[in-house]
DNA sequence: TTGAAAGCGCTAACAG
DNA sequence: CTGTTAGCGCTTTCAA
């Protein structure tokens, strides 16, 4: 009777060895060290394996023995499927996948539903290390990862003792943007930002919420904005900072709407991501507000759609981030001292930022 | 001295048990069956674990014992990073990720560089099963997957004995499209298709190459087109069929150019994917050829960009395909008899198909 | 070139 | 509620 290719555990290395009348070592060598036995014997082993339906050494047993899994785990803040919709996450994934592929490693996407506290998936991930991308500082999944006795690399996260890190200087990057706006003459600004904490909030982010933000990147950007604008004599507590939990263009649009409704005198909306900024552009168009004549809108990331739209933004090498994270994790040589890779950002002067219209112009202009 | 969180194998279940003076079972239960021991004892175990830096049961050892890995492997035809750029692959991934997430399983992207024959990554994947998405029939990675003693589900692949399958009726779908074009009056058509085999070919696909195509989906579509057009009295051997290896809009544009250069009397270009069709639209615009007045262009897939462009195409539920594949694999209950899921497609009448201009009109028209 | 012995770290009967 | 007993399937010194 023909054996189905999907039969259950048809044979093991030991049973094969027994059948052949050789030792397990020999069979193992036939697969892992072809040079350690005669070609004839090897052929005999492999042939018999085929005949018995032996599928080759079990990867899990081998992993247990060798202490290597041949895979890298990725922990994201969002539902897995989100990763395939967000352009930023996607670029990161692409870069990481590139690095894994180069090393012949698999990439395991670890389900880490932010709504649930269940970290079993982290505990059961058979991987040689983790890459953690932009999860909140207090996420239990992150804690679970750090407890695992494998190396990890964090990206867009605050630095953690003994853990490698990849990121950009968010603070410097957005400071440049803020100064750019100040130079243009803006004094009344609004901020549209991504989620600041695990608890959902769609609306104004209080000063306290800003201070307690558990998403490192967002917090760094807000803090820097607060500092620059305060230094310029603007009372930060009067600046509308509107937060959105979902990262989508619709969110960006509604956040912009909320800012404009709250403070119609705002001349510029600084968004902490391109997606939010693109949404803000949508909203401006809907309202017949001309950009940049009536309103300046800026983003952050430099995703392709932003470039296409001529958005004034900060470009950061997201794909490179992913690749760097993967390399850091897989480069066993340099391990030991904790390392940090900081990539460069660049202010892109698009067509969505310009000098503010003076109030007179705005109220009584042509 | 403080113990680094990244220390190497600080302790094992056995050493913990020894330290506590209890049996290994008890420690194991503390983690896996909290109801099997007193809360106090459990607390004592967990506390001691923390003190000793025991990170919880090793996932690999557990997998070996339980014969479950908690992950699904995905085999794609392309470099991993491609998966994050192709809209179709992306939707599929999203659906698959959704299914995995629901089941609390991880998703392991298995590197399967099509240029290399190295299948070690398949052999070393610690997974409970594989999903195989659109790889050529003769791909060694596919063969390696089928040898593994775990279930698999193939998608957009020919059916394989004892292997579950998800797909659409490509034949019927594209037949509907072909008939639509015939009804509109087209008699001179050109075909732009994706890669047909592992060996690169950018140019006309001979009849023989069409017949030997190892990408199931492309072959099914071509075969159906050949049949319908032949039945309508068109000599298929005179129909330009142009193949492109890379799946990109640029490829689509150059394929369209090649078709138009080969046979300027073509009134319709049937593309076997939306990406190719979008590229064809680009080329038409470049040449100042009006669509659909001067040229009809059709696609296949129904990706968002196609919808946006008003492309006349076949919509297939790609995300659902991924989800169905995942569910099939993870649904251990119904396993046994091989199953097949066939999803529905729909002809979308966009704005890129219309009746052909008669030759007179074309040559001497307004 | 081959074999024997010794686990990798864990879970699952089954008995107490 | 807890312990004893048996492996899961493999790789790897070390000797022969």
XYZ file of C-alpha atoms (C1' of nucleotides) in Angstrom:
764
model
C 0.000 0.000 0.000
C 1.349 3.375 -0.996
C 2.363 5.591 1.827
C 0.877 9.042 1.778
C 3.393 11.825 1.665
C 1.579 13.257 4.627
C 1.777 10.203 6.826
C 2.467 10.749 10.485
C 6.046 10.247 11.575
C 6.738 7.354 9.296
C 10.227 6.668 10.506
C 12.992 8.087 12.602
C 16.673 8.299 12.294
C 16.977 5.482 14.792
C 14.633 3.158 12.974
C 16.439 3.873 9.754
C 19.741 3.043 11.375
C 18.310 -0.178 12.704
C 16.935 -1.140 9.325
C 20.286 -0.459 7.737
C 22.252 -2.129 10.441
C 24.392 0.958 11.016
C 24.641 3.369 13.864
C 22.592 6.516 14.232
C 25.707 8.550 13.848
C 26.177 7.255 10.374
C 22.680 8.147 9.331
C 23.031 11.566 10.869
C 26.266 12.059 9.017
C 24.650 11.056 5.771
C 22.517 14.148 6.111
C 24.744 16.582 7.896
C 28.289 15.688 6.981
C 28.395 13.954 3.653
C 32.162 13.943 3.753
C 32.196 11.749 6.830
C 31.177 8.558 5.102
C 31.684 6.752 1.836
C 29.524 7.836 -1.072
C 28.167 4.313 -1.474
C 27.098 4.069 2.119
C 25.573 7.492 1.928
C 23.614 6.552 -1.141
C 22.414 3.400 0.553
C 21.264 5.400 3.541
C 19.431 7.953 1.450
C 17.822 5.322 -0.721
C 16.591 3.375 2.231
C 15.332 6.587 3.744
C 13.256 7.238 0.682
C 11.949 3.698 0.688
C 10.938 3.922 4.316
C 9.479 7.385 3.889
C 11.947 8.904 6.294
C 11.660 12.651 5.774
C 15.085 13.564 7.041
C 16.103 14.712 10.497
C 13.303 16.274 12.483
C 13.930 20.008 12.687
C 12.632 20.364 16.196
C 14.741 17.570 17.601
C 17.703 18.976 15.785
C 17.011 22.414 17.183
C 16.837 21.046 20.665
C 20.150 19.378 20.215
C 21.992 22.128 18.394
C 20.330 25.005 20.198
C 19.661 26.721 16.916
C 16.290 27.278 15.351
C 17.199 28.957 12.088
C 14.549 31.593 12.541
C 14.135 35.115 13.811
C 11.041 36.220 15.668
C 9.390 39.537 15.019
C 7.271 41.264 17.588
C 5.062 44.083 16.422
C 2.693 46.226 18.324
C -0.258 45.442 16.173
C -2.315 42.590 14.913
C -0.263 40.638 12.445
C -2.453 41.611 9.576
C -1.817 45.286 10.256
C 1.783 44.744 9.343
C 0.698 44.044 5.813
C -1.234 47.233 5.439
C 0.938 49.889 6.959
C 3.553 51.126 4.500
C 6.050 51.803 7.231
C 5.730 48.417 8.843
C 5.926 46.902 5.408
C 9.217 48.534 4.551
C 10.604 47.467 7.853
C 9.493 43.915 7.232
C 11.002 43.963 3.799
C 14.354 45.039 5.150
C 14.237 42.485 7.909
C 13.242 39.765 5.471
C 16.199 40.676 3.306
C 18.581 40.273 6.200
C 17.025 36.969 7.232
C 17.139 35.646 3.729
C 20.801 36.500 3.394
C 21.481 34.462 6.467
C 19.195 31.633 5.393
C 16.976 32.220 8.373
C 13.218 32.173 8.473
C 11.187 35.050 9.777
C 8.566 34.159 12.342
C 5.787 36.667 12.798
C 4.744 36.327 16.380
C 1.104 37.052 17.034
C 0.923 39.631 19.787
C -2.547 40.964 19.890
C -2.247 44.240 21.767
C -5.669 43.779 23.270
C -4.734 40.560 24.949
C -2.203 39.895 27.640
C -1.573 36.416 26.396
C 2.129 36.012 25.858
C 2.105 32.299 25.156
C 2.999 32.950 21.563
C 6.221 34.580 22.685
C 7.000 31.670 24.958
C 6.409 29.125 22.275
C 8.345 30.785 19.492
C 11.203 28.584 18.392
C 13.612 31.288 17.348
C 17.219 32.302 17.753
C 16.337 35.838 18.690
C 13.742 38.544 18.478
C 13.371 41.817 16.704
C 11.002 44.120 18.510
C 9.532 46.900 16.471
C 7.764 49.828 18.002
C 5.807 48.289 20.816
C 4.821 50.186 23.945
C 7.301 50.095 26.764
C 4.872 48.405 29.084
C 3.756 45.736 26.667
C 3.760 42.327 28.342
C 4.894 40.736 25.101
C 8.020 42.815 25.196
C 8.646 41.764 28.771
C 8.197 38.158 27.731
C 10.682 38.559 24.927
C 13.275 40.039 27.235
C 12.909 37.097 29.567
C 13.749 34.630 26.852
C 17.365 33.567 26.920
C 17.979 34.668 23.359
C 19.321 37.945 22.040
C 17.009 40.637 20.874
C 17.199 43.844 18.929
C 14.774 46.662 19.507
C 13.860 49.207 16.917
C 12.032 52.453 17.457
C 12.068 51.707 21.130
C 13.824 53.219 24.096
C 17.121 51.597 24.740
C 17.213 48.690 27.143
C 20.309 47.550 29.008
C 22.152 44.764 27.222
C 19.875 44.877 24.204
C 20.972 46.004 20.787
C 19.079 48.845 19.261
C 18.353 50.429 15.906
C 16.702 53.762 15.419
C 16.908 57.308 14.216
C 17.278 60.524 16.119
C 13.600 61.348 16.237
C 14.261 64.285 18.444
C 16.713 65.943 16.108
C 14.654 65.126 13.054
C 11.459 66.674 14.218
C 13.294 69.573 15.778
C 14.530 70.418 12.321
C 11.004 70.325 11.052
C 9.699 72.530 13.835
C 12.440 75.054 13.219
C 11.625 75.005 9.556
C 8.044 75.942 10.366
C 9.116 78.640 12.781
C 11.411 80.040 10.131
C 8.504 80.154 7.749
C 6.696 82.257 10.311
C 4.227 79.842 11.850
C 3.189 80.591 15.412
C -0.127 78.826 15.702
C 0.325 75.138 15.144
C -1.553 71.935 15.799
C -0.162 68.440 16.230
C -1.619 65.219 14.944
C -0.028 62.158 16.468
C -0.304 58.401 16.599
C -1.302 56.406 19.614
C 0.607 57.276 22.748
C -0.340 54.385 24.969
C -1.963 51.007 24.958
C -5.240 52.450 26.172
C -7.255 53.810 23.318
C -7.692 57.539 23.033
C -9.067 59.361 20.054
C -8.963 63.035 20.781
C -6.846 65.631 22.518
C -3.817 64.298 24.335
C -3.432 66.027 27.672
C -0.029 67.174 28.825
C -0.041 64.348 31.270
C -0.823 61.801 28.617
C 1.987 63.198 26.541
C 4.341 62.894 29.459
C 3.303 59.343 30.185
C 3.330 58.139 26.606
C 4.552 54.584 26.344
C 5.328 54.648 22.661
C 8.860 55.857 22.631
C 8.948 57.325 19.168
C 5.785 59.322 19.491
C 6.837 60.581 22.851
C 10.247 61.649 21.618
C 8.702 63.574 18.768
C 6.153 65.314 20.961
C 8.706 66.201 23.566
C 10.975 67.711 20.981
C 8.138 69.695 19.456
C 7.126 70.978 22.863
C 10.642 72.090 23.540
C 11.236 73.878 20.274
C 7.933 75.659 20.225
C 8.221 76.612 23.882
C 11.674 78.001 23.236
C 10.117 80.116 20.516
C 7.761 81.614 23.032
C 4.744 79.520 22.174
C 2.761 78.228 25.113
C 2.757 74.497 24.502
C -0.231 73.951 26.748
C -2.352 75.886 24.290
C -1.188 73.889 21.286
C -3.809 71.356 20.248
C -2.308 67.871 20.246
C -4.742 65.395 18.817
C -4.170 61.684 19.099
C -5.518 58.810 17.046
C -5.386 55.168 17.948
C -5.747 53.680 14.522
C -3.045 54.517 12.094
C -4.950 55.267 8.927
C -5.506 58.062 6.510
C -9.060 58.409 7.814
C -7.670 58.931 11.284
C -5.383 61.597 9.941
C -8.282 63.342 8.302
C -10.450 63.342 11.383
C -7.571 64.451 13.573
C -6.933 67.371 11.250
C -10.595 68.210 11.331
C -10.568 68.207 15.081
C -7.553 70.475 15.180
C -9.055 72.931 12.740
C -12.358 72.947 14.600
C -10.623 73.437 17.921
C -8.422 76.243 16.775
C -9.317 77.750 13.412
C -6.325 80.044 13.606
C -3.871 77.233 13.259
C -1.623 77.845 10.256
C 0.253 74.562 10.331
C -0.462 70.991 11.272
C 2.513 68.888 12.199
C 1.764 65.202 11.828
C 3.969 62.578 13.395
C 3.509 60.249 10.448
C 2.983 60.541 6.720
C -0.221 58.538 6.838
C -1.717 61.049 9.231
C -0.440 63.884 7.066
C -1.953 62.407 3.938
C -5.234 62.209 5.788
C -4.863 65.826 6.789
C -4.376 66.725 3.143
C -7.606 64.900 2.361
C -9.419 66.889 4.993
C -7.989 70.171 3.751
C -9.156 69.396 0.268
C -12.580 68.473 1.559
C -12.818 71.836 3.241
C -11.471 73.736 0.298
C -8.509 74.837 2.355
C -5.529 75.448 0.082
C -2.245 73.793 0.983
C 0.183 75.382 1.579
C -1.414 78.797 0.990
C -4.012 78.545 3.724
C -2.531 75.706 5.685
C 0.826 73.997 6.036
C 0.880 70.255 6.591
C 3.953 68.159 7.371
C 4.551 64.473 7.865
C 7.180 62.042 9.046
C 8.572 58.867 7.464
C 8.988 59.443 3.783
C 6.756 56.677 2.484
C 6.242 56.441 -1.280
C 2.728 57.881 -1.216
C 4.014 60.918 0.623
C 6.662 61.496 -1.945
C 4.059 61.195 -4.665
C 1.893 63.759 -2.914
C 4.790 66.175 -2.548
C 4.492 66.121 1.203
C 6.955 68.128 3.238
C 8.264 65.498 5.573
C 11.180 63.792 7.257
C 12.509 60.850 5.364
C 13.863 58.011 7.383
C 15.349 54.814 5.936
C 12.747 52.393 7.191
C 13.844 49.493 5.056
C 17.375 50.013 6.246
C 16.156 49.916 9.789
C 14.716 46.486 9.229
C 17.806 45.281 7.522
C 20.067 46.679 10.206
C 17.984 45.069 12.916
C 18.202 41.703 11.212
C 21.908 41.963 10.675
C 22.539 42.984 14.223
C 20.636 39.985 15.462
C 22.183 37.528 13.067
C 25.705 38.785 13.269
C 26.880 36.505 16.015
C 30.445 37.663 15.701
C 30.129 41.166 17.037
C 27.846 40.206 19.853
C 28.846 40.929 23.381
C 28.914 44.625 23.874
C 25.483 46.123 23.364
C 25.378 47.993 20.124
C 23.354 50.824 18.802
C 22.820 51.800 15.204
C 21.480 55.217 14.486
C 20.410 55.927 10.941
C 20.214 59.276 9.235
C 17.082 61.247 8.484
C 16.519 63.995 6.010
C 14.131 66.905 5.814
C 12.278 66.784 2.519
C 10.957 70.138 1.437
C 7.875 69.222 -0.454
C 5.069 71.460 -1.560
C 2.866 71.313 1.494
C 4.648 73.831 3.673
C 4.844 77.542 3.126
C 4.656 80.774 5.027
C 1.408 81.375 6.858
C -0.999 83.890 5.525
C -1.232 86.803 7.902
C -4.492 86.956 9.792
C -5.612 89.923 7.732
C -5.033 88.048 4.548
C -6.823 85.056 5.907
C -9.886 86.891 7.063
C -10.139 89.599 4.463
C -7.892 88.414 1.672
C -8.856 87.963 -1.963
C 26.421 40.283 40.270
C 23.336 41.052 38.276
C 22.344 38.480 35.744
C 21.818 39.778 32.270
C 18.375 39.165 30.878
C 20.127 37.761 27.875
C 22.190 35.206 29.711
C 22.624 31.830 28.107
C 20.377 29.087 29.432
C 20.519 30.175 33.026
C 18.501 27.311 34.399
C 16.336 24.437 33.343
C 13.148 22.973 34.589
C 15.124 20.177 36.144
C 17.515 22.416 38.018
C 14.604 24.448 39.260
C 12.903 21.319 40.527
C 16.080 20.255 42.267
C 16.489 23.632 43.895
C 12.904 23.520 45.088
C 13.066 19.925 46.151
C 10.053 19.006 44.062
C 9.632 16.893 40.984
C 9.909 18.138 37.465
C 6.269 17.408 36.914
C 5.342 19.903 39.552
C 7.385 22.621 37.954
C 5.991 21.772 34.558
C 2.499 21.908 35.979
C 3.170 25.277 37.510
C 3.509 26.578 33.988
C 1.161 24.418 32.007
C -1.599 23.343 34.361
C -1.977 25.845 37.146
C -4.983 23.957 38.449
C -2.891 20.899 39.154
C -1.111 22.293 42.167
C -1.760 24.503 45.129
C -1.559 28.237 44.583
C 1.085 28.560 47.258
C 3.300 25.952 45.733
C 2.815 27.468 42.337
C 3.803 30.852 43.636
C 6.853 29.388 45.280
C 7.843 27.747 42.023
C 7.364 30.890 39.987
C 9.187 33.033 42.511
C 12.125 30.721 42.617
C 12.108 30.628 38.843
C 12.420 34.374 38.738
C 15.168 34.343 41.309
C 17.122 31.746 39.379
C 16.474 33.461 36.090
C 14.573 30.506 34.718
C 12.822 31.781 31.609
C 10.063 29.203 31.525
C 9.907 25.966 29.584
C 12.065 25.906 26.513
C 9.799 26.100 23.471
C 11.885 23.791 21.364
C 12.050 21.060 23.947
C 8.357 21.429 24.498
C 7.725 21.193 20.783
C 9.746 18.039 20.557
C 7.735 16.514 23.311
C 4.289 17.695 22.300
C 4.844 17.446 18.579
C 3.393 20.881 18.125
C 5.281 23.965 17.060
C 2.584 26.604 17.202
C 3.560 27.981 13.834
C 2.625 27.718 10.211
C 5.194 27.850 7.454
C 4.643 29.812 4.295
C 6.390 28.968 1.071
C 6.337 31.549 -1.676
C 7.805 31.486 -5.085
C 9.790 34.617 -4.640
C 12.379 36.196 -2.469
C 10.845 36.943 0.872
C 11.080 40.631 0.369
C 9.007 40.399 -2.792
C 6.088 39.294 -0.689
C 6.027 42.711 0.870
C 5.884 44.549 -2.385
C 3.387 42.667 -4.478
C -0.176 43.717 -3.658
C -1.540 40.276 -4.389
C 0.966 38.451 -2.222
C 0.336 41.019 0.456
C -3.381 40.432 0.567
C -2.790 36.736 0.707
C -0.377 37.178 3.569
C -2.815 39.365 5.396
C -5.537 36.760 5.155
C -3.197 34.020 6.219
C -1.939 36.089 9.129
C -5.503 36.639 10.233
C -6.170 32.929 10.315
C -2.938 32.233 12.174
C -3.622 34.917 14.682
C -7.070 33.556 15.392
C -5.508 30.234 16.179
C -2.683 31.765 18.193
C -0.153 30.439 15.751
C 2.887 32.190 14.433
C 3.565 32.596 10.755
C 6.998 31.533 9.599
C 8.141 32.960 6.316
C 10.408 30.349 4.845
C 13.171 31.716 2.679
C 13.008 29.927 -0.643
C 15.138 31.780 -3.050
C 13.953 30.620 -6.451
C 17.427 30.936 -7.862
C 18.874 28.474 -5.425
C 18.158 24.811 -4.994
C 18.952 24.925 -1.331
C 16.015 23.514 0.551
C 17.614 23.444 3.974
C 15.292 26.186 5.119
C 12.335 23.934 4.445
C 13.951 21.103 6.324
C 14.716 23.214 9.315
C 11.369 24.931 9.669
C 9.779 24.077 12.979
C 6.154 24.273 11.921
C 2.934 22.340 12.185
C 2.239 22.603 8.502
C 2.901 24.545 5.361
C 0.950 26.822 3.120
C 2.342 26.870 -0.389
C 1.412 29.831 -2.496
C 1.917 29.893 -6.191
C 5.242 28.198 -6.678
C 6.178 26.345 -9.849
C 5.260 22.703 -9.960
C 8.849 21.632 -10.281
C 10.200 23.765 -7.487
C 12.471 21.714 -5.227
C 11.215 23.641 -2.207
C 7.729 22.397 -2.904
C 9.013 18.861 -3.158
C 10.794 19.312 0.153
C 7.621 20.559 1.779
C 5.657 17.578 0.569
C 8.221 15.250 2.038
C 7.798 16.700 5.484
C 5.456 14.684 7.639
C 3.159 17.610 8.294
C 0.025 18.661 6.497
C 0.126 21.289 3.802
C -2.298 23.407 1.896
C -1.553 24.610 -1.590
C -2.997 27.724 -3.083
C -2.958 28.731 -6.720
C -1.300 25.454 -7.477
C -2.392 22.336 -9.261
C -3.994 19.876 -6.974
C -1.759 17.265 -5.384
C -2.987 13.947 -4.023
C -3.707 14.069 -0.306
C -3.040 17.776 -0.059
C -5.690 20.357 0.692
C -6.134 23.082 -1.822
C -7.534 26.584 -2.143
C -8.043 28.406 -5.390
C -10.385 29.959 -7.848
C -11.584 28.721 -11.186
C -9.044 30.587 -13.258
C -10.228 28.888 -16.367
C -13.836 29.956 -15.996
C -12.877 33.434 -14.863
C -10.687 34.293 -17.781
C -13.025 32.563 -20.180
C -15.679 35.055 -19.117
C -13.267 37.860 -19.820
C -12.349 36.510 -23.235
C -15.981 36.139 -24.179
C -16.626 39.650 -23.017
C -13.966 40.889 -25.399
C -15.291 38.784 -28.242
C -18.756 40.157 -27.577
C -17.361 43.642 -27.789
C -16.065 42.723 -31.207
C -12.368 42.216 -30.659
C -10.656 39.824 -33.065
C -7.039 40.897 -32.833
C -5.755 40.487 -29.328
C -2.454 40.292 -27.545
C -1.665 38.618 -24.247
C 0.631 39.858 -21.531
C 1.426 37.226 -18.949
C 3.547 36.600 -15.900
C 6.420 34.171 -15.723
C 5.597 30.726 -16.957
C 8.552 28.777 -15.688
C 11.524 28.986 -13.417
C 13.822 29.829 -16.275
C 13.740 33.496 -17.060
C 12.128 34.592 -20.283
C 11.263 38.146 -21.190
C 9.618 38.124 -24.557
C 7.260 36.073 -26.672
C 6.178 32.782 -25.152
C 6.204 30.062 -27.751
C 3.358 27.600 -27.957
C 5.649 25.024 -26.493
C 6.580 27.222 -23.584
C 2.917 27.849 -22.953
C 2.235 24.153 -22.973
C 5.066 23.416 -20.603
C 4.375 26.232 -18.198
C 5.069 25.222 -14.627
C 3.117 27.995 -12.989
C -0.300 26.501 -12.740
C -2.314 29.668 -12.625
C -0.675 31.298 -15.612
C -0.947 28.138 -17.585
C -4.623 27.699 -16.784
C -5.353 31.226 -17.885
C -3.416 30.925 -21.118
C -4.958 27.599 -21.955
C -8.435 28.948 -21.441
C -7.698 32.005 -23.548
C -6.331 29.814 -26.316
C -9.431 27.708 -26.259
C -11.949 30.515 -26.301
C -10.226 32.506 -28.994
C -9.619 29.416 -31.100
C -13.284 28.508 -30.807
C -14.076 31.963 -32.095
C -12.057 31.239 -35.175
C -8.935 33.098 -34.182
C -5.664 31.360 -34.925
C -4.029 31.223 -31.512
C -0.603 30.666 -32.994
C -0.774 34.165 -34.449
C -1.747 35.784 -31.174
C 1.222 37.514 -29.576
C 1.750 36.153 -26.077
C 4.410 38.133 -24.294
C 5.887 36.955 -21.039
C 7.648 38.869 -18.295
C 9.670 37.378 -15.500
C 9.465 40.218 -13.035
C 6.047 41.104 -11.843
C 6.052 44.866 -11.944
C 4.271 47.698 -13.609
C 7.374 48.404 -15.672
C 7.252 44.847 -16.936
C 3.639 45.343 -17.874
C 4.493 48.482 -19.770
C 7.309 46.912 -21.731
C 5.240 43.836 -22.489
C 2.470 46.014 -23.846
C 4.987 47.914 -25.915
C 6.304 44.694 -27.335
C 2.820 43.518 -28.229
C 1.923 46.790 -29.921
C 5.188 46.816 -31.820
C 4.756 43.215 -32.903
C 1.196 43.609 -34.052
C -0.046 47.177 -34.372
C -3.481 45.953 -35.330
C -4.159 44.529 -31.902
C -7.307 46.089 -30.463
C -7.136 44.523 -27.023
C -4.443 43.444 -24.611
C -5.429 40.814 -22.109
C -3.141 40.855 -19.103
C -3.030 37.962 -16.674
C -2.572 40.283 -13.728
C -3.615 43.775 -12.721
C -0.050 44.882 -12.232
C 0.749 44.031 -15.822
C -2.438 45.755 -16.945
C -1.609 48.908 -15.029
C 1.740 48.909 -16.747
C 0.005 48.512 -20.077
C -2.118 51.543 -19.267
C 1.067 53.484 -18.570
C 2.454 52.488 -21.935
C -0.761 53.410 -23.721
C -0.684 56.826 -22.164
C 2.942 57.240 -23.100
C 2.066 56.515 -26.715
C -0.983 58.698 -26.691
C -3.170 55.675 -27.361
C -6.644 56.240 -25.946
C -8.100 53.567 -23.684
C -10.602 52.149 -24.384
C -11.251 54.026 -27.626
C -8.094 52.949 -29.395
C -7.146 50.039 -27.203
C -8.827 47.802 -24.699
C -6.813 46.630 -21.703
C -7.941 44.094 -19.134
C -6.418 42.733 -15.952
C -6.858 39.994 -13.390
C -6.950 40.088 -9.574
C -8.884 43.123 -8.515
C -6.191 44.832 -6.469
C -7.002 48.258 -4.995
C -4.921 50.186 -7.503
C -6.789 48.516 -10.334
C -10.096 49.528 -8.881
C -8.827 53.065 -8.525
C -7.762 53.080 -12.154
C -11.129 51.776 -13.310
C -9.529 48.719 -14.816
C -11.756 46.130 -16.430
C -10.670 43.024 -14.615
C -11.538 39.845 -12.767
C -11.815 40.295 -9.062
C -10.762 37.400 -6.912
C -10.856 37.346 -3.109
C -7.160 37.118 -2.472
C -7.345 37.900 1.212
C -9.979 35.227 1.593
C -7.713 32.793 -0.142
C -5.073 33.358 2.485
C -7.546 33.078 5.274
C -9.063 29.928 3.857
C -5.664 28.359 3.436
C -4.792 29.107 7.040
C -8.048 27.782 8.339
C -7.785 24.630 6.338
C -4.357 23.984 7.743
C -5.236 24.819 11.306
C -8.575 23.122 11.408
C -7.415 19.784 12.711
C -10.935 18.513 13.105
C -11.932 18.142 9.497
C -8.643 16.726 8.424
C -8.499 13.355 6.808
C -10.224 13.509 3.475
C -8.430 15.929 1.201
C -10.434 19.078 0.819
C -10.668 21.719 -1.790
C -11.999 25.228 -1.451
C -12.868 27.102 -4.566
C -13.627 30.771 -4.172
C -15.752 32.917 -6.434
C -14.523 35.452 -8.943
C -16.321 38.334 -10.537
C -15.928 40.172 -13.786
C -15.572 43.871 -13.090
C -16.568 46.030 -15.999
C -14.342 49.010 -15.585
C -13.633 51.724 -18.078
C -10.711 50.183 -19.920
C -12.618 47.888 -22.245
C -14.830 48.912 -25.126
C -15.607 47.975 -28.677
C -12.681 48.127 -31.047
C -12.503 50.893 -33.551
C -12.894 49.470 -37.012
C -9.737 49.553 -39.092
C -11.074 52.381 -41.179
C -11.778 54.458 -38.175
C -8.392 53.656 -36.809
C -6.507 54.543 -39.884
C -8.613 57.335 -41.275
C -10.822 58.324 -38.402
C -11.386 61.828 -37.077
C 35.120 5.514 8.611
C 31.985 3.913 12.112
C 29.810 3.055 16.767
C 28.566 3.641 21.842
C 27.146 6.610 25.188
C 25.261 10.726 26.839
C 22.263 13.919 26.912
C 19.474 18.630 24.744
C 14.830 20.157 28.119
C 10.644 18.907 28.390
C 5.685 16.510 29.057
C 2.521 12.787 29.900
C 0.865 8.620 31.603
C 0.193 6.439 35.681
C 0.470 5.536 40.601
C 0.438 7.010 44.915
C -1.897 17.254 44.665
C 2.780 15.145 43.731
C 6.415 11.960 42.109
C 8.307 8.113 39.062
C 9.243 6.574 34.801
C 9.897 7.000 29.884
C 10.797 8.714 26.248
C 10.179 12.858 21.973
C 14.422 12.482 17.743
C 18.448 14.110 17.271
C 23.823 15.387 17.443
C 28.247 14.957 19.296
C 32.371 13.920 21.700
C 35.291 10.148 22.157
C 37.096 5.573 21.114
C 37.705 1.920 18.225
